[in-house]
PDB file of C-alpha atoms and ligand atoms in Angstrom:
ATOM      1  CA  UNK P   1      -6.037 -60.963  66.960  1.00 47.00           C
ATOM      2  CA  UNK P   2      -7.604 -58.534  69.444  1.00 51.00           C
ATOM      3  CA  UNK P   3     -11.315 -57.582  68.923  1.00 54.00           C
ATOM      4  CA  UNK P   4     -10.224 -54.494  69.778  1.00 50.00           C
ATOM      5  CA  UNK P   5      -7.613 -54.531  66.938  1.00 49.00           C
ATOM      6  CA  UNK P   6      -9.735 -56.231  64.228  1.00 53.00           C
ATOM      7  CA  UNK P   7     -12.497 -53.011  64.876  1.00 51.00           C
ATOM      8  CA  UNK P   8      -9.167 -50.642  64.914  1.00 49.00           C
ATOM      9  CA  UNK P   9      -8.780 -51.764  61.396  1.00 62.00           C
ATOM     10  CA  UNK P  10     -11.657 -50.119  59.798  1.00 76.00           C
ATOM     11  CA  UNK P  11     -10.367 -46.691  61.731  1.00 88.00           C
ATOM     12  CA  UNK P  12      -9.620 -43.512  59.634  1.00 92.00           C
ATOM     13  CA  UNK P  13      -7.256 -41.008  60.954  1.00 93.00           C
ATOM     14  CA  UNK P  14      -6.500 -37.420  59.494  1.00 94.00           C
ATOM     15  CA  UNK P  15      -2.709 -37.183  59.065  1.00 93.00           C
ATOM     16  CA  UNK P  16      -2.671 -33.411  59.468  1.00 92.00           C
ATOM     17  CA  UNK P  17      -3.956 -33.391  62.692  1.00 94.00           C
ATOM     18  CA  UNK P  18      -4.532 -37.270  64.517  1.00 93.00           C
ATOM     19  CA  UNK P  19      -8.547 -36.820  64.169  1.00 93.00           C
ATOM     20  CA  UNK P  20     -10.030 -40.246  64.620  1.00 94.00           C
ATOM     21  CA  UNK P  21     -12.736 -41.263  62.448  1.00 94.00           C
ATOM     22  CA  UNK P  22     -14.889 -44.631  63.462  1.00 92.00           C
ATOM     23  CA  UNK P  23     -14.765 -45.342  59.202  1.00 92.00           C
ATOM     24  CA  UNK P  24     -13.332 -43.000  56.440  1.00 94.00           C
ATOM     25  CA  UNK P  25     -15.640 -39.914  55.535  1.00 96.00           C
ATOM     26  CA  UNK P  26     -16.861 -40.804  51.972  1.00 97.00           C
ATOM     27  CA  UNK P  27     -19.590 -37.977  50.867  1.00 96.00           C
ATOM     28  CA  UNK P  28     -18.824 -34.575  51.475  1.00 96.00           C
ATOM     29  CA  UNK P  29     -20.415 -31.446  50.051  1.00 92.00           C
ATOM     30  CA  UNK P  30     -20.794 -27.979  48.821  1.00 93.00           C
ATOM     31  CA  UNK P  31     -23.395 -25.722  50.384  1.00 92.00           C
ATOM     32  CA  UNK P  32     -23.356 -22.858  47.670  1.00 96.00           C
ATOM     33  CA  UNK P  33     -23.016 -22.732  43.734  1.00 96.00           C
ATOM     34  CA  UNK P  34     -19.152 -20.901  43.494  1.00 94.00           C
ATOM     35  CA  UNK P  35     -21.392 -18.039  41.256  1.00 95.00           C
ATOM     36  CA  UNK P  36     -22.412 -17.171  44.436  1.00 96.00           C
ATOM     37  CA  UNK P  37     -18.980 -15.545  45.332  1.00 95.00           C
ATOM     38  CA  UNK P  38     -18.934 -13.649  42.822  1.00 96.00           C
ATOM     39  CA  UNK P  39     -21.429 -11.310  44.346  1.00 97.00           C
ATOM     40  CA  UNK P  40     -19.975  -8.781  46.905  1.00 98.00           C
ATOM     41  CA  UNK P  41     -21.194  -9.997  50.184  1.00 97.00           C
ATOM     42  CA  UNK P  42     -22.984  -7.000  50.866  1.00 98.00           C
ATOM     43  CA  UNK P  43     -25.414  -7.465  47.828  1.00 98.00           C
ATOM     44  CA  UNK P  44     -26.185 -10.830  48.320  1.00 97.00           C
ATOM     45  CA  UNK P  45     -29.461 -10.741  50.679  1.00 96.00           C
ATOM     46  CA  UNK P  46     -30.652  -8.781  47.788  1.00 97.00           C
ATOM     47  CA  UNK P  47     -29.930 -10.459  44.755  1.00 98.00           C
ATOM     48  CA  UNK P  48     -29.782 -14.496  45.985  1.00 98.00           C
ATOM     49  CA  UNK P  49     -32.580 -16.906  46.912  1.00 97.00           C
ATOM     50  CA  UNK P  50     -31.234 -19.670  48.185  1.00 96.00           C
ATOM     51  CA  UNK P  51     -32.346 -23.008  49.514  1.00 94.00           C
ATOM     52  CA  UNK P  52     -31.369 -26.288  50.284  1.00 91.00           C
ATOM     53  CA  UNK P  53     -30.752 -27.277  47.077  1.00 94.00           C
ATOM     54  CA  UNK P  54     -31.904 -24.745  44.921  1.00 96.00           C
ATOM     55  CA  UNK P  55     -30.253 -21.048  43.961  1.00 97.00           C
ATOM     56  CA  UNK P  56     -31.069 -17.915  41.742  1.00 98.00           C
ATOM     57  CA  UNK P  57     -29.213 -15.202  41.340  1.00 98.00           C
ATOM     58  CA  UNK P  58     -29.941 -11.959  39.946  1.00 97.00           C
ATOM     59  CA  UNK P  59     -33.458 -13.853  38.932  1.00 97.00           C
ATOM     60  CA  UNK P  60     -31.783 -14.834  35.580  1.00 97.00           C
ATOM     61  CA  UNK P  61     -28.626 -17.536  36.961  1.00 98.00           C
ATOM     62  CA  UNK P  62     -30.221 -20.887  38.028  1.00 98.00           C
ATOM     63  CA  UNK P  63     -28.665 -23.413  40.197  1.00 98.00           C
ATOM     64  CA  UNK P  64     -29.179 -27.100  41.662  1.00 98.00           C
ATOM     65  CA  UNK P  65     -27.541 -29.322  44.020  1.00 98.00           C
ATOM     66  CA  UNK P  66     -27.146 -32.985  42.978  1.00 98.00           C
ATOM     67  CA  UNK P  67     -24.951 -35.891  43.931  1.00 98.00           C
ATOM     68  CA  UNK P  68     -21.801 -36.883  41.666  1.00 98.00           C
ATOM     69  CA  UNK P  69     -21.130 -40.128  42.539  1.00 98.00           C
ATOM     70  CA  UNK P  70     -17.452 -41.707  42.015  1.00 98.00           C
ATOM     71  CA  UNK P  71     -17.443 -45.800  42.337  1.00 98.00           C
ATOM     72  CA  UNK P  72     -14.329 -47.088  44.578  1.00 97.00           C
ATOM     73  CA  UNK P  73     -13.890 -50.707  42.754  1.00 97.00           C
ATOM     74  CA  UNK P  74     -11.890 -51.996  45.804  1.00 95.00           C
ATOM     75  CA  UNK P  75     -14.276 -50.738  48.648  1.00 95.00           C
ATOM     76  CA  UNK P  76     -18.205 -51.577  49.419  1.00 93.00           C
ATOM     77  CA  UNK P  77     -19.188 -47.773  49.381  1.00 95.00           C
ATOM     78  CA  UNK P  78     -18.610 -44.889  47.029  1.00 97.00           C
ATOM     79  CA  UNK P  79     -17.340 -41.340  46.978  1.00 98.00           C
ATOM     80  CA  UNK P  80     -19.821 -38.796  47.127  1.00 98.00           C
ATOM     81  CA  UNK P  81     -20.592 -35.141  46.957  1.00 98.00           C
ATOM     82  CA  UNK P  82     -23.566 -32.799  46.788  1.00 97.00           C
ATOM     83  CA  UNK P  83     -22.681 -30.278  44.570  1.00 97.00           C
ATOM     84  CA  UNK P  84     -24.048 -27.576  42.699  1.00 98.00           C
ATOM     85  CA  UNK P  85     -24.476 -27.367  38.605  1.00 98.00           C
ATOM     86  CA  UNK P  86     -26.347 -24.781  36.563  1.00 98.00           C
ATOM     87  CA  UNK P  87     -29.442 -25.238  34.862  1.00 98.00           C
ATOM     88  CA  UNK P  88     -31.191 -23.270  32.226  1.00 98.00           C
ATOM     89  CA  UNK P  89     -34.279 -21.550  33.620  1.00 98.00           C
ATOM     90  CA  UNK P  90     -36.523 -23.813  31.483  1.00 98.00           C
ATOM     91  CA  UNK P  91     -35.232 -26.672  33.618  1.00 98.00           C
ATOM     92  CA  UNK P  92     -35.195 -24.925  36.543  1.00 98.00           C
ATOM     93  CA  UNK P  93     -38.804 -24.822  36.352  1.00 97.00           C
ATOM     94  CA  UNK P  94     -39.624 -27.947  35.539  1.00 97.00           C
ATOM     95  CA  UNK P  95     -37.608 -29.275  37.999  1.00 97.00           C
ATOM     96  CA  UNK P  96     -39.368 -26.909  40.664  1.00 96.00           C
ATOM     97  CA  UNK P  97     -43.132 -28.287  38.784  1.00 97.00           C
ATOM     98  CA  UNK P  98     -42.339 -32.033  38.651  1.00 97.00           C
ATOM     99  CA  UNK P  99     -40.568 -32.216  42.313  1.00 96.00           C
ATOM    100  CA  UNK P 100     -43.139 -34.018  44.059  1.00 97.00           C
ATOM    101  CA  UNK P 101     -44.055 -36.237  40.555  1.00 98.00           C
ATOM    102  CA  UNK P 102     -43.032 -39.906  40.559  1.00 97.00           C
ATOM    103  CA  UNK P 103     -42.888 -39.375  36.516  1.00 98.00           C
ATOM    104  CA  UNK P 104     -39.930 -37.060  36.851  1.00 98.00           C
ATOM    105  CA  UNK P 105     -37.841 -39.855  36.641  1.00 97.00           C
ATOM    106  CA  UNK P 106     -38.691 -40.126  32.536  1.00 97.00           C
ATOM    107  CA  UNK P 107     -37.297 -36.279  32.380  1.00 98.00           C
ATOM    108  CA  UNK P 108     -34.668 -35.725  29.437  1.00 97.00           C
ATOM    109  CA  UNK P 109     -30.881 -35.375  31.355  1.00 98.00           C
ATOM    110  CA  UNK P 110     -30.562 -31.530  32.680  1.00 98.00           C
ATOM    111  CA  UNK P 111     -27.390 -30.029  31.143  1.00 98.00           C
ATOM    112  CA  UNK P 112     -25.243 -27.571  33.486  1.00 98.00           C
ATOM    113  CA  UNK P 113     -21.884 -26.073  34.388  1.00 98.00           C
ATOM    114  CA  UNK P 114     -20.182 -27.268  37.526  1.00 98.00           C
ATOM    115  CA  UNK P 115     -20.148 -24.872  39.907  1.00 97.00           C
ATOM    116  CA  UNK P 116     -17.762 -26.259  42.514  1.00 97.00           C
ATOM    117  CA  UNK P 117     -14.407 -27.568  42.659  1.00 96.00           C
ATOM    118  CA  UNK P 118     -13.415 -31.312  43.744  1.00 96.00           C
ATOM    119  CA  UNK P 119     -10.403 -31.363  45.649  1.00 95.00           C
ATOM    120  CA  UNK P 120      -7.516 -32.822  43.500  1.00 96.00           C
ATOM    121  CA  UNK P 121      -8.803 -32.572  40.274  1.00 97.00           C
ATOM    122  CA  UNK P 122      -7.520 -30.169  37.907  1.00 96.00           C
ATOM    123  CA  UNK P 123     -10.354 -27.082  37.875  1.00 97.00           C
ATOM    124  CA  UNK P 124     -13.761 -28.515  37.618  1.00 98.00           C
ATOM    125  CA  UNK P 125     -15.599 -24.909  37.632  1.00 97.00           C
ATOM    126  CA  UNK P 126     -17.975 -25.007  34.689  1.00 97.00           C
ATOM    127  CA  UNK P 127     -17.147 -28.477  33.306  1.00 98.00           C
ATOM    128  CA  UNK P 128     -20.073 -29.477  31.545  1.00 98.00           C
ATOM    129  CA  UNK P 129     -22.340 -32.084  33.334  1.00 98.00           C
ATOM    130  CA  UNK P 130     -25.799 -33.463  33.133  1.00 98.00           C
ATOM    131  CA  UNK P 131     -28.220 -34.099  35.833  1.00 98.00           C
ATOM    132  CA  UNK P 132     -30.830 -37.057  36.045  1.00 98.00           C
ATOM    133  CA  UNK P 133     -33.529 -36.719  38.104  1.00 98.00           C
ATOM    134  CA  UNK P 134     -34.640 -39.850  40.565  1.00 98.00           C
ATOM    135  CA  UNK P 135     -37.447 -41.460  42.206  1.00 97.00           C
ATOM    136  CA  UNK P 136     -39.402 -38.548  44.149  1.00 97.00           C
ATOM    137  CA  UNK P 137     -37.378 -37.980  47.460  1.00 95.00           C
ATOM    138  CA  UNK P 138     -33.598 -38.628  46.585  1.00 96.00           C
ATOM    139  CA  UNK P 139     -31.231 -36.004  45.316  1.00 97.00           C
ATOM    140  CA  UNK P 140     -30.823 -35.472  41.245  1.00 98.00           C
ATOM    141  CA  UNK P 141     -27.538 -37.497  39.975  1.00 98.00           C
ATOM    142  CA  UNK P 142     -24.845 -35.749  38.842  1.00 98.00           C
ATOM    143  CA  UNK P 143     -22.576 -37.207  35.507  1.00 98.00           C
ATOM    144  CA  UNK P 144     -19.652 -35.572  34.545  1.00 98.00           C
ATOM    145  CA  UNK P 145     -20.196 -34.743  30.478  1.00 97.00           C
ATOM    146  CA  UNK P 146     -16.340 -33.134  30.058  1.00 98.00           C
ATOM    147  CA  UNK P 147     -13.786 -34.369  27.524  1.00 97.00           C
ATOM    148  CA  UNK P 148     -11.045 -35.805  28.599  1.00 97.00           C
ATOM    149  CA  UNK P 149     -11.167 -34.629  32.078  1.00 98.00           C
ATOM    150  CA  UNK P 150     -10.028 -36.696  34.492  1.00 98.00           C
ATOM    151  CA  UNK P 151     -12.746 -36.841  36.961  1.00 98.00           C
ATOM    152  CA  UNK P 152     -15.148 -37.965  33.953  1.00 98.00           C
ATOM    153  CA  UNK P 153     -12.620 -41.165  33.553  1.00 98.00           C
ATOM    154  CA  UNK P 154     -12.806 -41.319  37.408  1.00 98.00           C
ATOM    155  CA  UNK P 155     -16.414 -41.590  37.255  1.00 98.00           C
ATOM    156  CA  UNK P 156     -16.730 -43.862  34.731  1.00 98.00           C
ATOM    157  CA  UNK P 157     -14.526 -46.208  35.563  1.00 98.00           C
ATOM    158  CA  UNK P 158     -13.803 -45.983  39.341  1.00 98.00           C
ATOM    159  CA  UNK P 159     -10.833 -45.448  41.629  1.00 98.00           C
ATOM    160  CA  UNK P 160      -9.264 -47.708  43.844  1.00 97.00           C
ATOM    161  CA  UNK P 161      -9.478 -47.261  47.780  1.00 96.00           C
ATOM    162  CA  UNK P 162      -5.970 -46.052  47.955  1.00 96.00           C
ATOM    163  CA  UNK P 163      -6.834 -42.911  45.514  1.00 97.00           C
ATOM    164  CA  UNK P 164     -10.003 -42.149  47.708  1.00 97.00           C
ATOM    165  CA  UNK P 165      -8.320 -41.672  50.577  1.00 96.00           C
ATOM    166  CA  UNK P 166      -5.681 -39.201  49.097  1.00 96.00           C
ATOM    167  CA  UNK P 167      -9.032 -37.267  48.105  1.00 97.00           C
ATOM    168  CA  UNK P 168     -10.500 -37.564  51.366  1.00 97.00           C
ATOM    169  CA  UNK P 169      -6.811 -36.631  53.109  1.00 96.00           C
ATOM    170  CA  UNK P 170      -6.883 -33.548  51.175  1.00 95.00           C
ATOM    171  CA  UNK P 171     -10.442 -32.273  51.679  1.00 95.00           C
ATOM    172  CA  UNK P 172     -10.122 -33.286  55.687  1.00 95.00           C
ATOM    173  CA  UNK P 173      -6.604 -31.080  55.538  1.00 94.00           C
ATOM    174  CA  UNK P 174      -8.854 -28.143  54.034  1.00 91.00           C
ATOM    175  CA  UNK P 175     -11.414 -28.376  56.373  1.00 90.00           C
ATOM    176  CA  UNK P 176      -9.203 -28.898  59.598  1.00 92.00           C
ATOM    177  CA  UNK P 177      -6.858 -25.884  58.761  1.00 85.00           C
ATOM    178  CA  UNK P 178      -9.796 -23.081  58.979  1.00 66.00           C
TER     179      UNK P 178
HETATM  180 ZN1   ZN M 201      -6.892 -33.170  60.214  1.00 60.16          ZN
END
């Protein structure tokens, strides 16, 4: 075998449109809480603060980005994607207080809505979910909390490579189309 060939292996290309990827795209993400469309564009400098990870709307709708992590059993790295859940402004708050705290990590799970949609999955707007904050520096995890939905199977118990790459197909088709 070529060395060329054996590095051609671990190659990803789009099938909508031929675009070459050194390895397959595994974490994606979402850079606004789907609340947010709900307000007309031309009220939105008004009513939402948003930053990198954190959104409030209307100063009574709260909103955090974390990372919902789905384990690929046949494949050394995982599916990932920052996306946004609500959170009760009690949480909120505390969130905002213990951000630089290394004892954050011994915070009770923050329960929220989903507020985006994974590709493929039936609808996963406001599915409930839980957030669990980490060591001081790396983005709150994400768990799925829905019954019977198929993405919290998925993220309990895995997918196999083959499945991930249908995801990945479909968000890359998404994205290469606009
Ligand atoms: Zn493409």
């Amino acid at each position: 075998m070529k060395l060329n060939n054996f590095f051609n292996k671990k190659k990803f290309k789009c099938k909508c449109c031929g675009t070459e990827y050194d390895q397959i795209p595994l974490c994606f993400g979402s850079t606004l809480p789907d609340y947010y469309f709900s307000i007309p564009p031309e009220e939105r400098d008004e009513r939402i603060i948003l930053e990198k990870s954190l959104c409030v709307i209307d100063e009574k709708h709260f909103f955090h980005r974390g990372r919902l992590t789905i384990p690929i059993i046949d494949h050394s790295e995982n599916l990932c994607f920052d996306i946004w859940t609500s959170i009760s402004r009690e949480n909120f708050e505390k969130r905002k207080e213990d951000w630089n705290d290394p004892k954050r990590i011994e915070n009770e799970p923050y329960f929220g809505w989903l507020q985006n949609q994974i590709p493929t999955y039936e609808n996963t707007i406001n599915i409930k979910s839980r957030a669990i904050e980490q060591h001081v520096g790396s983005i709150v995890k994400i768990e799925i909390g829905e019954e019977g939905h198929q993405l919290t199977f998925d993220q309990e118990n895995g997918i196999k490579l083959a499945r991930a790459k249908e995801i990945v197909q479909c968000i890359l088709s998404n994205e290469h189309k606009t």
